[in-house]
Amino acid sequence: MDVETIWQDGSFVDWDDATVHVLTHGLHYGTGVFEGVRCYDTQNGPAIFRWDEHLERLYQSAQPYDMEIPYTREELTEATLELLRREQLESCYIRPVAFYGYGSLGVSPGDNPVDVAIAAWPWGAYLGEEALTNGVEVMISSWRKHASSQIPTNAKTTGLYVNSLLAGEEARRNGYTEAIVLNKEGNVAEGPGENIFMIRDGEIYTPGLSESILDGITRDTVIELAQDRGYTVHDRATISRGELNTADELFFSGTAAEVTPIRKVDNVVIGDGGRGPVTEELQQAFFDLINRETDAHAEWFSYVWAVRAGYLNHHISLSESTVDYLRLIHPGRLK
Ligand SMILES: Cc1ncc(COP(=O)(O)O)c(C=O)c1O
């Protein structure tokens, strides 16, 4: 990893020194919340995609666990921007995590501190470049998703991801790229790290929040892009397992997976067995969006460097001395 620094509990530390005690509460009980965010190297410079929404979800994820993140949104934003600037990261994945730290090892976290870290590193296509064009083959997992009556499935909690691990690894052991996980009722929930969309007769369907899914930010982006293009989107759908087989098109959405077509489910060919036309249109819209080939949804981009007037947003509040310093170390970057 060509990155030297991680932000941990208020300071920038060497990558190798960003460690925790083995009796950290979150390590034993999965009591952490996290985010996965992408920064894109747009034609206006690197920009974090939908940072505000990710940050909001991080704080909301912490709520059911009475976890008070001891930093403000502004502090975490500044830390992230500073990290990306220090490491001169352009296109990267950003991982903020907050967890109950070292102290009591009872299940109750008591007065344990809430530790926070932010790491970032370059990361390409999650399911592979080829997957974006040709789609992936997926398996319906034998593992069911936890019900939202058992655990808050709309919180991005570290402990929940053992379910994702089980489903994903089972799929890969069986020769598939990824899994689809059904909910307790046996209807379609989502992928281990993705939401799912179905296209039938020109309309778009995606499971609703009560189907035990994470309220994906890419899901929301895709819904908006589809509606911008005049599609009818059913975003509270209940999708049965059998409906997947007869879908015209299926695709995954997620920060990591972006918009990835699904070409087969349990060896059943979906549609024409490749990337369907609606998926391709929405995928193109998504890539145009994140590359800033369009002016639409400018509010979703937080630019890492001060860039052309008109693209400044409220996250960019550099002091004059910082600007002078940045000009010095990165001549040409500041416009
Ligand atoms: C279980 C699960 N569902 C859906 C998603 C997609 O969410 P987002 O688009 O916010 O990345 C993710 C990834 O964060 C996830 O882990």
mmCIF file of N, CA and C in Angstrom, residues 49-50 54 57 189-190 194-197 204-211 213-227 233-237 251-255 258-259 282 286 300:
data_model
loop_
_atom_site.group_PDB
_atom_site.id
_atom_site.type_symbol
_atom_site.label_atom_id
_atom_site.label_comp_id
_atom_site.label_asym_id
_atom_site.label_seq_id
_atom_site.Cartn_x
_atom_site.Cartn_y
_atom_site.Cartn_z
ATOM 1 N N PHE A 49 -17.062 11.472 -2.995
ATOM 2 C CA PHE A 49 -18.441 11.322 -3.462
ATOM 3 C C PHE A 49 -19.389 11.113 -2.289
ATOM 4 N N ARG A 50 -20.337 12.001 -2.152
ATOM 5 C CA ARG A 50 -21.415 11.943 -1.162
ATOM 6 C C ARG A 50 -20.887 11.791 0.282
ATOM 7 N N HIS A 54 -22.372 9.854 3.766
ATOM 8 C CA HIS A 54 -21.624 8.782 4.436
ATOM 9 C C HIS A 54 -21.369 9.129 5.902
ATOM 10 N N ARG A 57 -24.455 8.746 7.887
ATOM 11 C CA ARG A 57 -24.756 7.336 8.163
ATOM 12 C C ARG A 57 -23.836 6.798 9.267
ATOM 13 N N ALA A 189 -32.793 -9.738 -0.256
ATOM 14 C CA ALA A 189 -32.349 -8.592 0.549
ATOM 15 C C ALA A 189 -31.311 -7.810 -0.249
ATOM 16 N N GLU A 190 -30.110 -8.331 -0.324
ATOM 17 C CA GLU A 190 -29.014 -7.582 -0.958
ATOM 18 C C GLU A 190 -27.819 -8.501 -1.143
ATOM 19 N N GLU A 194 -23.456 -5.028 -1.219
ATOM 20 C CA GLU A 194 -24.096 -4.312 -2.329
ATOM 21 C C GLU A 194 -25.609 -4.362 -2.164
ATOM 22 N N ASN A 195 -26.275 -3.362 -2.697
ATOM 23 C CA ASN A 195 -27.726 -3.446 -2.886
ATOM 24 C C ASN A 195 -27.987 -4.031 -4.266
ATOM 25 N N ILE A 196 -29.237 -4.433 -4.474
ATOM 26 C CA ILE A 196 -29.553 -5.095 -5.740
ATOM 27 C C ILE A 196 -30.731 -4.391 -6.424
ATOM 28 N N PHE A 197 -30.676 -4.350 -7.733
ATOM 29 C CA PHE A 197 -31.747 -3.769 -8.555
ATOM 30 C C PHE A 197 -32.194 -4.798 -9.580
ATOM 31 N N ILE A 204 -38.060 -0.322 -12.787
ATOM 32 C CA ILE A 204 -36.924 -0.679 -11.928
ATOM 33 C C ILE A 204 -37.430 -0.984 -10.517
ATOM 34 N N TYR A 205 -36.923 -2.046 -9.959
ATOM 35 C CA TYR A 205 -37.349 -2.503 -8.630
ATOM 36 C C TYR A 205 -36.115 -2.686 -7.751
ATOM 37 N N THR A 206 -36.234 -2.283 -6.497
ATOM 38 C CA THR A 206 -35.161 -2.573 -5.537
ATOM 39 C C THR A 206 -35.797 -2.801 -4.166
ATOM 40 N N PRO A 207 -35.290 -3.773 -3.407
ATOM 41 C CA PRO A 207 -35.919 -4.068 -2.108
ATOM 42 C C PRO A 207 -35.983 -2.836 -1.204
ATOM 43 N N GLY A 208 -37.075 -2.719 -0.472
ATOM 44 C CA GLY A 208 -37.254 -1.595 0.452
ATOM 45 C C GLY A 208 -36.442 -1.771 1.724
ATOM 46 N N LEU A 209 -36.396 -0.720 2.513
ATOM 47 C CA LEU A 209 -35.554 -0.743 3.717
ATOM 48 C C LEU A 209 -36.026 -1.777 4.728
ATOM 49 N N SER A 210 -37.312 -2.131 4.682
ATOM 50 C CA SER A 210 -37.809 -3.117 5.646
ATOM 51 C C SER A 210 -37.452 -4.549 5.242
ATOM 52 N N GLU A 211 -36.722 -4.702 4.130
ATOM 53 C CA GLU A 211 -36.332 -6.054 3.702
ATOM 54 C C GLU A 211 -34.971 -6.458 4.280
ATOM 55 N N ILE A 213 -32.088 -4.493 4.565
ATOM 56 C CA ILE A 213 -30.960 -4.047 3.736
ATOM 57 C C ILE A 213 -30.270 -2.857 4.384
ATOM 58 N N LEU A 214 -29.056 -2.601 3.918
ATOM 59 C CA LEU A 214 -28.409 -1.345 4.274
ATOM 60 C C LEU A 214 -28.955 -0.279 3.324
ATOM 61 N N ASP A 215 -29.208 0.896 3.876
ATOM 62 C CA ASP A 215 -29.740 2.007 3.079
ATOM 63 C C ASP A 215 -28.579 2.588 2.262
ATOM 64 N N GLY A 216 -28.292 1.933 1.163
ATOM 65 C CA GLY A 216 -27.082 2.231 0.397
ATOM 66 C C GLY A 216 -27.118 3.615 -0.240
ATOM 67 N N ILE A 217 -25.976 4.262 -0.207
ATOM 68 C CA ILE A 217 -25.881 5.609 -0.782
ATOM 69 C C ILE A 217 -25.781 5.514 -2.305
ATOM 70 N N THR A 218 -25.164 4.460 -2.807
ATOM 71 C CA THR A 218 -25.165 4.252 -4.265
ATOM 72 C C THR A 218 -26.569 3.873 -4.727
ATOM 73 N N ARG A 219 -27.274 3.109 -3.899
ATOM 74 C CA ARG A 219 -28.677 2.777 -4.200
ATOM 75 C C ARG A 219 -29.469 4.065 -4.403
ATOM 76 N N ASP A 220 -29.291 4.994 -3.478
ATOM 77 C CA ASP A 220 -29.990 6.266 -3.575
ATOM 78 C C ASP A 220 -29.554 7.036 -4.836
ATOM 79 N N THR A 221 -28.263 6.986 -5.120
ATOM 80 C CA THR A 221 -27.746 7.674 -6.318
ATOM 81 C C THR A 221 -28.381 7.090 -7.574
ATOM 82 N N VAL A 222 -28.412 5.754 -7.641
ATOM 83 C CA VAL A 222 -28.964 5.089 -8.834
ATOM 84 C C VAL A 222 -30.452 5.422 -8.978
ATOM 85 N N ILE A 223 -31.158 5.447 -7.856
ATOM 86 C CA ILE A 223 -32.595 5.775 -7.914
ATOM 87 C C ILE A 223 -32.767 7.182 -8.496
ATOM 88 N N GLU A 224 -31.945 8.103 -8.010
ATOM 89 C CA GLU A 224 -32.074 9.490 -8.521
ATOM 90 C C GLU A 224 -31.717 9.563 -10.002
ATOM 91 N N LEU A 225 -30.648 8.883 -10.393
ATOM 92 C CA LEU A 225 -30.238 8.919 -11.801
ATOM 93 C C LEU A 225 -31.318 8.313 -12.687
ATOM 94 N N ALA A 226 -31.930 7.230 -12.207
ATOM 95 C CA ALA A 226 -32.982 6.568 -12.993
ATOM 96 C C ALA A 226 -34.204 7.478 -13.105
ATOM 97 N N GLN A 227 -34.552 8.103 -11.988
ATOM 98 C CA GLN A 227 -35.719 9.011 -12.028
ATOM 99 C C GLN A 227 -35.439 10.224 -12.905
ATOM 100 N N VAL A 233 -39.275 3.936 -10.605
ATOM 101 C CA VAL A 233 -38.468 3.127 -9.685
ATOM 102 C C VAL A 233 -39.335 2.713 -8.492
ATOM 103 N N HIS A 234 -39.447 1.424 -8.274
ATOM 104 C CA HIS A 234 -40.163 0.898 -7.109
ATOM 105 C C HIS A 234 -39.107 0.633 -6.039
ATOM 106 N N ASP A 235 -38.942 1.584 -5.106
ATOM 107 C CA ASP A 235 -37.823 1.449 -4.167
ATOM 108 C C ASP A 235 -38.240 0.838 -2.819
ATOM 109 N N ARG A 236 -39.463 0.310 -2.770
ATOM 110 C CA ARG A 236 -39.874 -0.434 -1.568
ATOM 111 C C ARG A 236 -40.382 -1.794 -2.004
ATOM 112 N N ALA A 237 -39.722 -2.356 -2.974
ATOM 113 C CA ALA A 237 -40.216 -3.614 -3.549
ATOM 114 C C ALA A 237 -39.914 -4.796 -2.635
ATOM 115 N N PHE A 251 -28.736 -5.854 -11.416
ATOM 116 C CA PHE A 251 -27.395 -5.318 -11.142
ATOM 117 C C PHE A 251 -27.226 -5.007 -9.667
ATOM 118 N N PHE A 252 -25.971 -4.961 -9.260
ATOM 119 C CA PHE A 252 -25.608 -4.575 -7.900
ATOM 120 C C PHE A 252 -25.249 -3.097 -7.888
ATOM 121 N N SER A 253 -25.477 -2.449 -6.747
ATOM 122 C CA SER A 253 -24.948 -1.096 -6.554
ATOM 123 C C SER A 253 -24.222 -1.058 -5.217
ATOM 124 N N GLY A 254 -23.189 -0.249 -5.153
ATOM 125 C CA GLY A 254 -22.458 -0.099 -3.890
ATOM 126 C C GLY A 254 -21.247 0.787 -4.110
ATOM 127 N N THR A 255 -20.759 1.348 -3.022
ATOM 128 C CA THR A 255 -19.568 2.194 -3.138
ATOM 129 C C THR A 255 -18.422 1.402 -3.742
ATOM 130 N N GLU A 258 -19.810 -0.203 -7.250
ATOM 131 C CA GLU A 258 -20.367 0.836 -8.142
ATOM 132 C C GLU A 258 -21.650 0.311 -8.794
ATOM 133 N N VAL A 259 -21.690 0.190 -10.126
ATOM 134 C CA VAL A 259 -22.880 -0.417 -10.748
ATOM 135 C C VAL A 259 -22.389 -1.625 -11.536
ATOM 136 N N LEU A 282 -27.734 3.218 -16.956
ATOM 137 C CA LEU A 282 -27.558 3.746 -15.596
ATOM 138 C C LEU A 282 -26.093 3.701 -15.172
ATOM 139 N N PHE A 286 -23.896 6.813 -14.139
ATOM 140 C CA PHE A 286 -23.139 6.823 -12.889
ATOM 141 C C PHE A 286 -21.685 7.241 -13.155
ATOM 142 N N TRP A 300 -23.025 16.694 -4.512
ATOM 143 C CA TRP A 300 -22.565 15.395 -4.024
ATOM 144 C C TRP A 300 -21.030 15.278 -4.002
#
